[in-house]
PDB file of C-alpha atoms in Angstrom:
ATOM      1  CA  MET A 909       0.298  -0.194   0.449  1.00  0.00           C
ATOM      2  CA  THR A 910       1.618   3.685  -0.353  1.00  0.00           C
ATOM      3  CA  PRO A 911       0.030   7.196   0.586  1.00  0.00           C
ATOM      4  CA  TRP A 912      -1.767   7.446  -3.416  1.00  0.00           C
ATOM      5  CA  ASP A 913      -4.092   4.730  -3.226  1.00  0.00           C
ATOM      6  CA  GLY A 914      -7.238   5.604  -3.172  1.00  0.00           C
ATOM      7  CA  VAL A 915      -7.025   9.117  -4.376  1.00  0.00           C
ATOM      8  CA  HIS A 916      -7.201   8.838  -7.885  1.00  0.00           C
ATOM      9  CA  GLU A 917     -11.174   6.574  -6.971  1.00  0.00           C
ATOM     10  CA  PHE A 918     -11.793   9.110  -4.448  1.00  0.00           C
ATOM     11  CA  VAL A 919     -11.134  12.452  -6.992  1.00  0.00           C
ATOM     12  CA  GLN A 920     -13.447  10.082  -9.790  1.00  0.00           C
ATOM     13  CA  VAL A 921     -16.014   9.647  -7.082  1.00  0.00           C
ATOM     14  CA  VAL A 922     -15.779  13.660  -5.931  1.00  0.00           C
ATOM     15  CA  GLU A 923     -16.346  14.552  -9.676  1.00  0.00           C
ATOM     16  CA  ILE A 924     -19.082  11.960 -10.832  1.00  0.00           C
ATOM     17  CA  GLY A 925     -20.882  12.661  -7.782  1.00  0.00           C
ATOM     18  CA  SER A 926     -21.784   8.523  -7.684  1.00  0.00           C
ATOM     19  CA  PHE A 927     -20.012   5.840  -6.030  1.00  0.00           C
ATOM     20  CA  THR A 928     -21.152   3.419  -9.417  1.00  0.00           C
ATOM     21  CA  ARG A 929     -20.384   5.830 -11.844  1.00  0.00           C
ATOM     22  CA  ALA A 930     -17.299   6.384 -10.722  1.00  0.00           C
ATOM     23  CA  ALA A 931     -16.718   1.925 -10.952  1.00  0.00           C
ATOM     24  CA  GLU A 932     -18.071   1.988 -14.003  1.00  0.00           C
ATOM     25  CA  SER A 933     -15.217   5.324 -15.731  1.00  0.00           C
ATOM     26  CA  LEU A 934     -12.268   3.402 -14.403  1.00  0.00           C
ATOM     27  CA  GLY A 935     -12.960  -0.086 -15.326  1.00  0.00           C
ATOM     28  CA  VAL A 936     -13.836  -1.602 -11.880  1.00  0.00           C
ATOM     29  CA  SER A 937     -16.720  -2.920  -9.054  1.00  0.00           C
ATOM     30  CA  LYS A 938     -18.029  -0.611  -7.219  1.00  0.00           C
ATOM     31  CA  SER A 939     -17.347  -2.155  -3.684  1.00  0.00           C
ATOM     32  CA  PHE A 940     -13.648  -2.130  -4.767  1.00  0.00           C
ATOM     33  CA  ILE A 941     -13.991   1.959  -4.959  1.00  0.00           C
ATOM     34  CA  SER A 942     -15.524   1.683  -1.872  1.00  0.00           C
ATOM     35  CA  LYS A 943     -13.083   0.174  -0.245  1.00  0.00           C
ATOM     36  CA  GLN A 944     -10.258   1.937  -1.758  1.00  0.00           C
ATOM     37  CA  VAL A 945     -12.054   5.532  -0.493  1.00  0.00           C
ATOM     38  CA  THR A 946     -12.443   4.086   2.926  1.00  0.00           C
ATOM     39  CA  ASP A 947      -9.053   2.900   3.526  1.00  0.00           C
ATOM     40  CA  LEU A 948      -7.659   6.321   2.279  1.00  0.00           C
ATOM     41  CA  GLU A 949      -9.866   7.998   4.970  1.00  0.00           C
ATOM     42  CA  ASN A 950      -8.762   4.939   7.620  1.00  0.00           C
ATOM     43  CA  ARG A 951      -4.956   5.771   6.830  1.00  0.00           C
ATOM     44  CA  LEU A 952      -6.041   9.891   6.988  1.00  0.00           C
ATOM     45  CA  GLY A 953      -8.140   9.489  10.455  1.00  0.00           C
ATOM     46  CA  VAL A 954     -10.957  11.966   8.855  1.00  0.00           C
ATOM     47  CA  ARG A 955     -13.995  11.408   6.664  1.00  0.00           C
ATOM     48  CA  LEU A 956     -14.015  12.786   3.183  1.00  0.00           C
ATOM     49  CA  LEU A 957     -17.125  11.976   1.996  1.00  0.00           C
ATOM     50  CA  GLN A 958     -20.674  11.834   3.354  1.00  0.00           C
ATOM     51  CA  ARG A 959     -22.509   9.011   2.126  1.00  0.00           C
ATOM     52  CA  THR A 960     -26.911   8.737   1.779  1.00  0.00           C
ATOM     53  CA  THR A 961     -28.596   6.534  -0.337  1.00  0.00           C
ATOM     54  CA  ARG A 962     -29.456   9.011  -3.369  1.00  0.00           C
ATOM     55  CA  GLN A 963     -26.050  11.424  -2.809  1.00  0.00           C
ATOM     56  CA  VAL A 964     -22.047  11.643  -1.629  1.00  0.00           C
ATOM     57  CA  SER A 965     -20.789  15.468  -0.644  1.00  0.00           C
ATOM     58  CA  LEU A 966     -18.064  16.139   1.033  1.00  0.00           C
ATOM     59  CA  THR A 967     -16.965  16.576   4.370  1.00  0.00           C
ATOM     60  CA  PRO A 968     -14.857  19.930   5.222  1.00  0.00           C
ATOM     61  CA  GLU A 969     -11.847  18.006   5.686  1.00  0.00           C
ATOM     62  CA  GLY A 970     -12.896  16.440   2.374  1.00  0.00           C
ATOM     63  CA  GLU A 971     -13.061  19.492   0.841  1.00  0.00           C
ATOM     64  CA  VAL A 972      -9.866  20.769   1.525  1.00  0.00           C
ATOM     65  CA  PHE A 973      -7.814  17.280   0.756  1.00  0.00           C
ATOM     66  CA  TYR A 974      -9.890  17.159  -2.627  1.00  0.00           C
ATOM     67  CA  ARG A 975      -8.906  20.516  -3.407  1.00  0.00           C
ATOM     68  CA  ASN A 976      -5.519  19.514  -2.729  1.00  0.00           C
ATOM     69  CA  CYS A 977      -5.542  16.306  -4.679  1.00  0.00           C
ATOM     70  CA  ARG A 978      -7.331  18.103  -7.931  1.00  0.00           C
ATOM     71  CA  GLU A 979      -4.067  20.294  -8.199  1.00  0.00           C
ATOM     72  CA  MET A 980      -1.811  17.237  -7.878  1.00  0.00           C
ATOM     73  CA  VAL A 981      -4.058  15.331 -10.746  1.00  0.00           C
ATOM     74  CA  GLU A 982      -3.675  18.676 -13.101  1.00  0.00           C
ATOM     75  CA  ALA A 983       0.301  18.645 -12.453  1.00  0.00           C
ATOM     76  CA  PHE A 984       0.202  14.595 -13.617  1.00  0.00           C
ATOM     77  CA  GLU A 985      -1.863  15.174 -16.704  1.00  0.00           C
ATOM     78  CA  ARG A 986       0.895  18.336 -17.272  1.00  0.00           C
ATOM     79  CA  ALA A 987       3.703  16.088 -16.922  1.00  0.00           C
ATOM     80  CA  GLN A 988       2.027  13.277 -18.894  1.00  0.00           C
ATOM     81  CA  GLY A 989       1.567  15.868 -21.355  1.00  0.00           C
ATOM     82  CA  LEU A 990       5.176  17.066 -21.469  1.00  0.00           C
ATOM     83  CA  VAL A 991       6.354  13.313 -21.337  1.00  0.00           C
ATOM     84  CA  SER A 992       4.139  12.327 -24.389  1.00  0.00           C
ATOM     85  CA  GLU A 993       5.189  15.283 -26.408  1.00  0.00           C
ATOM     86  CA  MET A 994       8.933  14.389 -25.350  1.00  0.00           C
ATOM     87  CA  GLN A 995       7.678  11.091 -27.007  1.00  0.00           C
ATOM     88  CA  GLU A 996       6.891  12.457 -30.355  1.00  0.00           C
ATOM     89  CA  GLN A 997       9.723  14.990 -31.246  1.00  0.00           C
ATOM     90  CA  PRO A 998      12.858  14.390 -28.857  1.00  0.00           C
ATOM     91  CA  THR A 999      14.088  17.027 -26.233  1.00  0.00           C
ATOM     92  CA  GLY A1000      16.281  17.735 -22.917  1.00  0.00           C
ATOM     93  CA  LEU A1001      19.936  16.268 -22.651  1.00  0.00           C
ATOM     94  CA  LEU A1002      21.257  13.436 -24.563  1.00  0.00           C
ATOM     95  CA  ARG A1003      24.834  12.651 -22.641  1.00  0.00           C
ATOM     96  CA  ILE A1004      26.832  10.167 -24.513  1.00  0.00           C
ATOM     97  CA  ALA A1005      29.820   8.775 -23.334  1.00  0.00           C
ATOM     98  CA  LEU A1006      32.965   7.727 -26.047  1.00  0.00           C
ATOM     99  CA  ASN A1007      36.125   5.946 -25.758  1.00  0.00           C
ATOM    100  CA  ASN A1008      38.616   8.189 -26.743  1.00  0.00           C
ATOM    101  CA  THR A1009      42.038   5.814 -27.025  1.00  0.00           C
ATOM    102  CA  TYR A1010      41.558   6.109 -30.890  1.00  0.00           C
ATOM    103  CA  GLY A1011      40.404   9.427 -31.378  1.00  0.00           C
ATOM    104  CA  VAL A1012      36.611  10.418 -31.217  1.00  0.00           C
ATOM    105  CA  GLU A1013      36.422  11.955 -34.677  1.00  0.00           C
ATOM    106  CA  PHE A1014      34.285   9.255 -36.385  1.00  0.00           C
ATOM    107  CA  MET A1015      31.886   8.453 -33.773  1.00  0.00           C
ATOM    108  CA  ALA A1016      31.219  12.062 -33.098  1.00  0.00           C
ATOM    109  CA  THR A1017      31.365  12.757 -36.609  1.00  0.00           C
ATOM    110  CA  ALA A1018      28.152  10.278 -36.748  1.00  0.00           C
ATOM    111  CA  VAL A1019      26.638  11.347 -33.293  1.00  0.00           C
ATOM    112  CA  ALA A1020      26.787  15.063 -34.547  1.00  0.00           C
ATOM    113  CA  GLU A1021      24.970  14.044 -37.943  1.00  0.00           C
ATOM    114  CA  PHE A1022      22.137  12.666 -35.544  1.00  0.00           C
ATOM    115  CA  ALA A1023      21.782  15.882 -33.450  1.00  0.00           C
ATOM    116  CA  SER A1024      21.516  18.121 -36.147  1.00  0.00           C
ATOM    117  CA  THR A1025      18.058  16.743 -37.480  1.00  0.00           C
ATOM    118  CA  TYR A1026      16.866  17.333 -34.081  1.00  0.00           C
ATOM    119  CA  ASP A1027      16.953  21.041 -33.073  1.00  0.00           C
ATOM    120  CA  LYS A1028      15.285  20.335 -29.638  1.00  0.00           C
ATOM    121  CA  LEU A1029      17.851  18.018 -28.510  1.00  0.00           C
ATOM    122  CA  THR A1030      20.916  19.021 -26.430  1.00  0.00           C
ATOM    123  CA  VAL A1031      23.737  16.415 -27.092  1.00  0.00           C
ATOM    124  CA  GLU A1032      26.589  16.055 -24.598  1.00  0.00           C
ATOM    125  CA  VAL A1033      29.643  13.681 -25.087  1.00  0.00           C
ATOM    126  CA  VAL A1034      31.839  12.712 -22.481  1.00  0.00           C
ATOM    127  CA  THR A1035      35.044  11.698 -23.562  1.00  0.00           C
ATOM    128  CA  SER A1036      37.896   9.515 -21.663  1.00  0.00           C
ATOM    129  CA  LEU A1037      40.525   6.683 -22.621  1.00  0.00           C
ATOM    130  CA  THR A1038      38.509   3.989 -20.599  1.00  0.00           C
ATOM    131  CA  ASP A1039      35.039   2.652 -20.867  1.00  0.00           C
ATOM    132  CA  SER A1040      33.096   5.108 -18.674  1.00  0.00           C
ATOM    133  CA  ASP A1041      30.464   3.907 -15.800  1.00  0.00           C
ATOM    134  CA  LEU A1042      27.192   4.325 -17.757  1.00  0.00           C
ATOM    135  CA  VAL A1043      24.535   4.557 -14.398  1.00  0.00           C
ATOM    136  CA  GLY A1044      27.744   5.703 -11.994  1.00  0.00           C
ATOM    137  CA  ASP A1045      28.194   8.690 -14.826  1.00  0.00           C
ATOM    138  CA  ALA A1046      24.927   9.613 -15.429  1.00  0.00           C
ATOM    139  CA  ASN A1047      25.111   8.432 -19.299  1.00  0.00           C
ATOM    140  CA  ASP A1048      21.838   7.728 -21.242  1.00  0.00           C
ATOM    141  CA  VAL A1049      24.448   5.626 -23.830  1.00  0.00           C
ATOM    142  CA  THR A1050      28.280   4.663 -23.998  1.00  0.00           C
ATOM    143  CA  ILE A1051      30.069   3.563 -27.028  1.00  0.00           C
ATOM    144  CA  ARG A1052      32.048   0.353 -26.269  1.00  0.00           C
ATOM    145  CA  TYR A1053      33.952  -1.670 -28.277  1.00  0.00           C
ATOM    146  CA  GLY A1054      35.240  -5.879 -27.998  1.00  0.00           C
ATOM    147  CA  GLN A1055      32.879  -8.791 -26.080  1.00  0.00           C
ATOM    148  CA  GLN A1056      30.703  -7.417 -23.556  1.00  0.00           C
ATOM    149  CA  GLU A1057      30.781  -8.838 -20.086  1.00  0.00           C
ATOM    150  CA  ASP A1058      28.475  -6.363 -17.708  1.00  0.00           C
ATOM    151  CA  SER A1059      25.099  -8.266 -17.896  1.00  0.00           C
ATOM    152  CA  SER A1060      23.399  -5.772 -16.145  1.00  0.00           C
ATOM    153  CA  LEU A1061      23.128  -3.610 -18.928  1.00  0.00           C
ATOM    154  CA  TYR A1062      21.655  -4.099 -22.475  1.00  0.00           C
ATOM    155  CA  ALA A1063      23.977  -3.581 -25.463  1.00  0.00           C
ATOM    156  CA  ARG A1064      22.918  -3.309 -29.178  1.00  0.00           C
ATOM    157  CA  GLN A1065      25.892  -4.517 -31.829  1.00  0.00           C
ATOM    158  CA  ILE A1066      25.702  -1.383 -34.473  1.00  0.00           C
ATOM    159  CA  GLY A1067      29.047  -2.544 -35.995  1.00  0.00           C
ATOM    160  CA  HIS A1068      32.367  -3.493 -36.506  1.00  0.00           C
ATOM    161  CA  GLN A1069      35.569  -1.808 -36.179  1.00  0.00           C
ATOM    162  CA  SER A1070      38.429  -3.283 -38.259  1.00  0.00           C
ATOM    163  CA  PHE A1071      42.502  -2.796 -37.271  1.00  0.00           C
ATOM    164  CA  CYS A1072      44.790  -3.156 -39.783  1.00  0.00           C
ATOM    165  CA  LEU A1073      48.857  -3.070 -39.937  1.00  0.00           C
ATOM    166  CA  CYS A1074      50.232  -0.062 -40.942  1.00  0.00           C
ATOM    167  CA  ALA A1075      53.283   1.835 -41.737  1.00  0.00           C
ATOM    168  CA  THR A1076      55.387   4.586 -44.118  1.00  0.00           C
ATOM    169  CA  PRO A1077      56.655   3.710 -47.649  1.00  0.00           C
ATOM    170  CA  ALA A1078      59.945   4.372 -46.652  1.00  0.00           C
ATOM    171  CA  TYR A1079      59.768   1.831 -43.643  1.00  0.00           C
ATOM    172  CA  PHE A1080      58.140  -1.237 -45.693  1.00  0.00           C
ATOM    173  CA  ARG A1081      61.396  -0.885 -48.406  1.00  0.00           C
ATOM    174  CA  LYS A1082      63.959  -0.814 -45.643  1.00  0.00           C
ATOM    175  CA  HIS A1083      62.491  -3.587 -43.414  1.00  0.00           C
ATOM    176  CA  GLY A1084      59.790  -5.498 -45.861  1.00  0.00           C
ATOM    177  CA  LYS A1085      56.532  -6.208 -44.790  1.00  0.00           C
ATOM    178  CA  PRO A1086      55.847  -9.895 -43.027  1.00  0.00           C
ATOM    179  CA  ALA A1087      53.848 -12.393 -44.576  1.00  0.00           C
ATOM    180  CA  ASN A1088      52.558 -13.943 -41.498  1.00  0.00           C
ATOM    181  CA  LEU A1089      52.258 -13.327 -37.938  1.00  0.00           C
ATOM    182  CA  ALA A1090      55.563 -15.096 -37.622  1.00  0.00           C
ATOM    183  CA  GLU A1091      57.553 -12.561 -39.208  1.00  0.00           C
ATOM    184  CA  LEU A1092      56.457 -10.008 -36.552  1.00  0.00           C
ATOM    185  CA  LYS A1093      59.095 -10.756 -34.391  1.00  0.00           C
ATOM    186  CA  GLU A1094      61.235  -9.095 -37.153  1.00  0.00           C
ATOM    187  CA  HIS A1095      59.658  -6.201 -37.067  1.00  0.00           C
ATOM    188  CA  ASN A1096      59.524  -2.956 -34.851  1.00  0.00           C
ATOM    189  CA  CYS A1097      55.675  -2.717 -33.145  1.00  0.00           C
ATOM    190  CA  LEU A1098      54.691   0.214 -32.238  1.00  0.00           C
ATOM    191  CA  THR A1099      51.633  -0.571 -29.446  1.00  0.00           C
ATOM    192  CA  ASN A1100      50.800   0.500 -25.760  1.00  0.00           C
ATOM    193  CA  ARG A1101      51.868  -0.230 -22.605  1.00  0.00           C
ATOM    194  CA  THR A1102      50.906  -3.814 -23.162  1.00  0.00           C
ATOM    195  CA  GLY A1103      52.793  -4.777 -25.568  1.00  0.00           C
ATOM    196  CA  TYR A1104      50.076  -7.104 -27.146  1.00  0.00           C
ATOM    197  CA  TRP A1105      47.966  -7.228 -30.565  1.00  0.00           C
ATOM    198  CA  HIS A1106      44.623  -8.992 -31.466  1.00  0.00           C
ATOM    199  CA  PHE A1107      43.831 -10.810 -34.437  1.00  0.00           C
ATOM    200  CA  ASN A1108      40.924 -12.415 -36.175  1.00  0.00           C
ATOM    201  CA  SER A1109      40.889 -16.369 -35.971  1.00  0.00           C
ATOM    202  CA  ALA A1110      39.306 -19.394 -36.333  1.00  0.00           C
ATOM    203  CA  GLY A1111      38.484 -19.925 -33.114  1.00  0.00           C
ATOM    204  CA  GLY A1112      37.802 -15.857 -32.218  1.00  0.00           C
ATOM    205  CA  THR A1113      40.300 -13.772 -31.174  1.00  0.00           C
ATOM    206  CA  MET A1114      43.941 -14.438 -30.783  1.00  0.00           C
ATOM    207  CA  LYS A1115      45.886 -12.462 -28.599  1.00  0.00           C
ATOM    208  CA  VAL A1116      49.968 -11.996 -29.861  1.00  0.00           C
ATOM    209  CA  LYS A1117      52.839 -10.583 -27.944  1.00  0.00           C
ATOM    210  CA  VAL A1118      55.360  -7.960 -29.759  1.00  0.00           C
ATOM    211  CA  ASN A1119      58.235  -5.621 -29.386  1.00  0.00           C
ATOM    212  CA  GLY A1120      59.132  -2.519 -30.112  1.00  0.00           C
ATOM    213  CA  THR A1121      61.151   0.841 -28.843  1.00  0.00           C
ATOM    214  CA  TRP A1122      58.015   2.959 -28.663  1.00  0.00           C
ATOM    215  CA  LYS A1123      54.904   2.116 -26.480  1.00  0.00           C
ATOM    216  CA  CYS A1124      51.465   4.915 -25.638  1.00  0.00           C
ATOM    217  CA  ASP A1125      48.181   4.202 -24.689  1.00  0.00           C
ATOM    218  CA  ASP A1126      47.093   6.655 -26.683  1.00  0.00           C
ATOM    219  CA  GLY A1127      46.397   6.385 -30.691  1.00  0.00           C
ATOM    220  CA  SER A1128      47.369   9.295 -31.758  1.00  0.00           C
ATOM    221  CA  GLY A1129      50.459   8.829 -30.419  1.00  0.00           C
ATOM    222  CA  ILE A1130      51.360   5.524 -32.279  1.00  0.00           C
ATOM    223  CA  VAL A1131      50.064   7.178 -35.443  1.00  0.00           C
ATOM    224  CA  ALA A1132      52.291  10.274 -34.628  1.00  0.00           C
ATOM    225  CA  ALA A1133      55.320   7.261 -34.607  1.00  0.00           C
ATOM    226  CA  ALA A1134      54.173   5.357 -37.487  1.00  0.00           C
ATOM    227  CA  ARG A1135      53.905   8.819 -39.751  1.00  0.00           C
ATOM    228  CA  CYS A1136      57.946   9.057 -38.637  1.00  0.00           C
ATOM    229  CA  GLY A1137      58.594   5.605 -40.031  1.00  0.00           C
ATOM    230  CA  LEU A1138      59.633   4.264 -36.410  1.00  0.00           C
ATOM    231  CA  GLY A1139      58.149   0.323 -37.209  1.00  0.00           C
ATOM    232  CA  LEU A1140      54.343  -1.185 -37.639  1.00  0.00           C
ATOM    233  CA  ALA A1141      51.499   0.078 -35.742  1.00  0.00           C
ATOM    234  CA  GLN A1142      48.138  -1.637 -35.711  1.00  0.00           C
ATOM    235  CA  LEU A1143      45.572   0.685 -35.558  1.00  0.00           C
ATOM    236  CA  PRO A1144      41.949   1.282 -36.780  1.00  0.00           C
ATOM    237  CA  VAL A1145      40.942   1.945 -39.951  1.00  0.00           C
ATOM    238  CA  VAL A1146      38.589   4.770 -39.790  1.00  0.00           C
ATOM    239  CA  PHE A1147      41.262   6.627 -36.921  1.00  0.00           C
ATOM    240  CA  VAL A1148      44.553   6.713 -40.401  1.00  0.00           C
ATOM    241  CA  ARG A1149      41.914   6.648 -43.002  1.00  0.00           C
ATOM    242  CA  ARG A1150      43.362   9.746 -44.330  1.00  0.00           C
ATOM    243  CA  GLU A1151      47.087   8.702 -43.861  1.00  0.00           C
ATOM    244  CA  LEU A1152      46.318   5.304 -46.019  1.00  0.00           C
ATOM    245  CA  ARG A1153      44.165   7.390 -48.953  1.00  0.00           C
ATOM    246  CA  THR A1154      46.795  10.019 -49.151  1.00  0.00           C
ATOM    247  CA  GLY A1155      49.724   6.880 -49.239  1.00  0.00           C
ATOM    248  CA  GLN A1156      51.702   8.912 -45.887  1.00  0.00           C
ATOM    249  CA  LEU A1157      50.912   4.831 -44.709  1.00  0.00           C
ATOM    250  CA  VAL A1158      50.369   2.146 -46.236  1.00  0.00           C
ATOM    251  CA  ALA A1159      48.214  -0.987 -45.058  1.00  0.00           C
ATOM    252  CA  LEU A1160      49.080  -4.757 -45.046  1.00  0.00           C
ATOM    253  CA  GLU A1161      46.001  -6.200 -47.277  1.00  0.00           C
ATOM    254  CA  ASP A1162      46.317  -9.816 -46.258  1.00  0.00           C
ATOM    255  CA  ASP A1163      43.724 -11.385 -43.824  1.00  0.00           C
ATOM    256  CA  TRP A1164      45.939 -12.471 -41.224  1.00  0.00           C
ATOM    257  CA  SER A1165      46.518  -8.701 -40.784  1.00  0.00           C
ATOM    258  CA  PHE A1166      43.559  -7.876 -39.466  1.00  0.00           C
ATOM    259  CA  PHE A1167      41.713  -7.440 -36.333  1.00  0.00           C
ATOM    260  CA  ASP A1168      38.007  -7.038 -36.326  1.00  0.00           C
ATOM    261  CA  ARG A1169      36.245  -6.013 -33.015  1.00  0.00           C
ATOM    262  CA  ASP A1170      32.309  -5.378 -32.468  1.00  0.00           C
ATOM    263  CA  VAL A1171      30.839  -1.926 -31.648  1.00  0.00           C
ATOM    264  CA  TRP A1172      27.840  -1.422 -29.494  1.00  0.00           C
ATOM    265  CA  VAL A1173      25.764   1.159 -27.930  1.00  0.00           C
ATOM    266  CA  VAL A1174      25.058  -0.345 -24.757  1.00  0.00           C
ATOM    267  CA  TYR A1175      22.155   1.400 -22.326  1.00  0.00           C
ATOM    268  CA  GLY A1176      20.685   0.695 -18.937  1.00  0.00           C
ATOM    269  CA  HIS A1177      16.649  -0.570 -19.623  1.00  0.00           C
ATOM    270  CA  LYS A1178      15.445  -2.478 -22.583  1.00  0.00           C
ATOM    271  CA  GLN A1179      11.726  -1.421 -21.855  1.00  0.00           C
ATOM    272  CA  ASN A1180      10.471   2.025 -22.262  1.00  0.00           C
ATOM    273  CA  LEU A1181      13.250   3.672 -23.568  1.00  0.00           C
ATOM    274  CA  SER A1182      13.150   7.131 -24.129  1.00  0.00           C
ATOM    275  CA  LEU A1183      12.756   8.500 -27.654  1.00  0.00           C
ATOM    276  CA  LYS A1184      15.894  10.072 -27.966  1.00  0.00           C
ATOM    277  CA  VAL A1185      17.630   6.730 -27.050  1.00  0.00           C
ATOM    278  CA  GLN A1186      15.333   4.446 -29.794  1.00  0.00           C
ATOM    279  CA  LEU A1187      16.156   7.395 -32.284  1.00  0.00           C
ATOM    280  CA  LEU A1188      19.971   7.157 -31.221  1.00  0.00           C
ATOM    281  CA  LEU A1189      19.845   3.551 -31.673  1.00  0.00           C
ATOM    282  CA  ASN A1190      18.221   3.039 -34.801  1.00  0.00           C
ATOM    283  CA  PHE A1191      20.720   5.575 -36.210  1.00  0.00           C
ATOM    284  CA  LEU A1192      23.639   3.829 -35.133  1.00  0.00           C
ATOM    285  CA  THR A1193      22.684   0.786 -36.453  1.00  0.00           C
ATOM    286  CA  GLN A1194      21.725   2.357 -39.904  1.00  0.00           C
ATOM    287  CA  ARG A1195      24.657   4.370 -40.452  1.00  0.00           C
ATOM    288  CA  PHE A1196      27.232   1.768 -39.461  1.00  0.00           C
ATOM    289  CA  GLU A1197      25.658  -1.108 -41.191  1.00  0.00           C
ATOM    290  CA  ARG A1198      28.296  -0.607 -44.090  1.00  0.00           C
ATOM    291  CA  ALA A1199      31.246  -1.194 -41.433  1.00  0.00           C
ATOM    292  CA  GLN A1200      30.152  -4.955 -41.629  1.00  0.00           C
ATOM    293  CA  GLN A1201      31.273  -5.389 -45.275  1.00  0.00           C
ATOM    294  CA  ARG A1202      35.004  -6.796 -45.017  1.00  0.00           C
ATOM    295  CA  PRO A1203      35.790  -4.522 -48.187  1.00  0.00           C
ATOM    296  CA  GLN A1204      35.833  -1.353 -46.558  1.00  0.00           C
ATOM    297  CA  ARG A1205      39.158  -2.342 -44.474  1.00  0.00           C
ATOM    298  CA  PHE A1206      40.835  -1.914 -47.911  1.00  0.00           C
ATOM    299  CA  THR A1207      42.695   0.715 -48.880  1.00  0.00           C
ATOM    300  CA  LEU A1208      41.403   1.340 -52.663  1.00  0.00           C
ATOM    301  CA  PRO A1209      39.952   4.693 -52.990  1.00  0.00           C
ATOM    302  CA  GLU A1210      36.319   4.242 -54.005  1.00  0.00           C
ATOM    303  CA  THR A1211      36.108   2.200 -50.644  1.00  0.00           C
ATOM    304  CA  TRP A1212      37.925   5.379 -48.697  1.00  0.00           C
ATOM    305  CA  GLN A1213      34.719   7.264 -49.766  1.00  0.00           C
ATOM    306  CA  ASP A1214      32.212   5.499 -47.350  1.00  0.00           C
ATOM    307  CA  LEU A1215      34.608   5.986 -44.313  1.00  0.00           C
ATOM    308  CA  GLU A1216      34.318   9.899 -44.340  1.00  0.00           C
TER     309      GLU A1216
END
């Protein structure tokens, strides 16, 4: 039982003037209405209604209580109207968390395309070098990569992110191109501080330890070293698309050299999603549907146009 139990029934009886007709309007029995109102009076410790066989009238206490309940009903109806309006046109704040390890330009561009369609929507993009705490950081959604292990959250896969092995043309002329995973030991590998790269395999993801003279946990730092010809880098295709298109960097195009990880939109609730979150999910799913296609990895000019 809650303090609100019986309030709606009480207001209906007052405004319709009859327990019977109030029951009919609410689709319940007369005995249910009577019990709800009686229980409400007992909790308040006062009689709200005078009942006779012919009519129902308010007591002085009931008059005061009804006026205040009427104000609450009107406030609820206004709130309900505002929520309904928001479900027709997304409004308010939409907070999106992005992982910034390899930059946010590509994903932020997609989010900006979405935001440009809705002038009443305010978008706040939060970036960090680690995955954001969806609930604790009060985000509506967060973009995550790879296998999702938090079963308390809901996630929708919107595509995949492909990593390629790349270096400058000068580096490859001097050191040659690795033909397989085993030949990586002959190359200066530019990595984060873990020193591991990941690759596709028949059994899922293969984790490979590599060695090199440059380590940086920010992808921009790895790109900078690769541009200078320091070594071989494993980077998301979309993160180095300009360098690949201009030839400043060259990517290996053998299947063994790529790593694909899933891209997810993670959100907290499956039921009764707000319109703004529903629309964002649908938009990103459609926007990145092309990212499911493997040919987008390669350095052919026509395929790189899809990454703009």
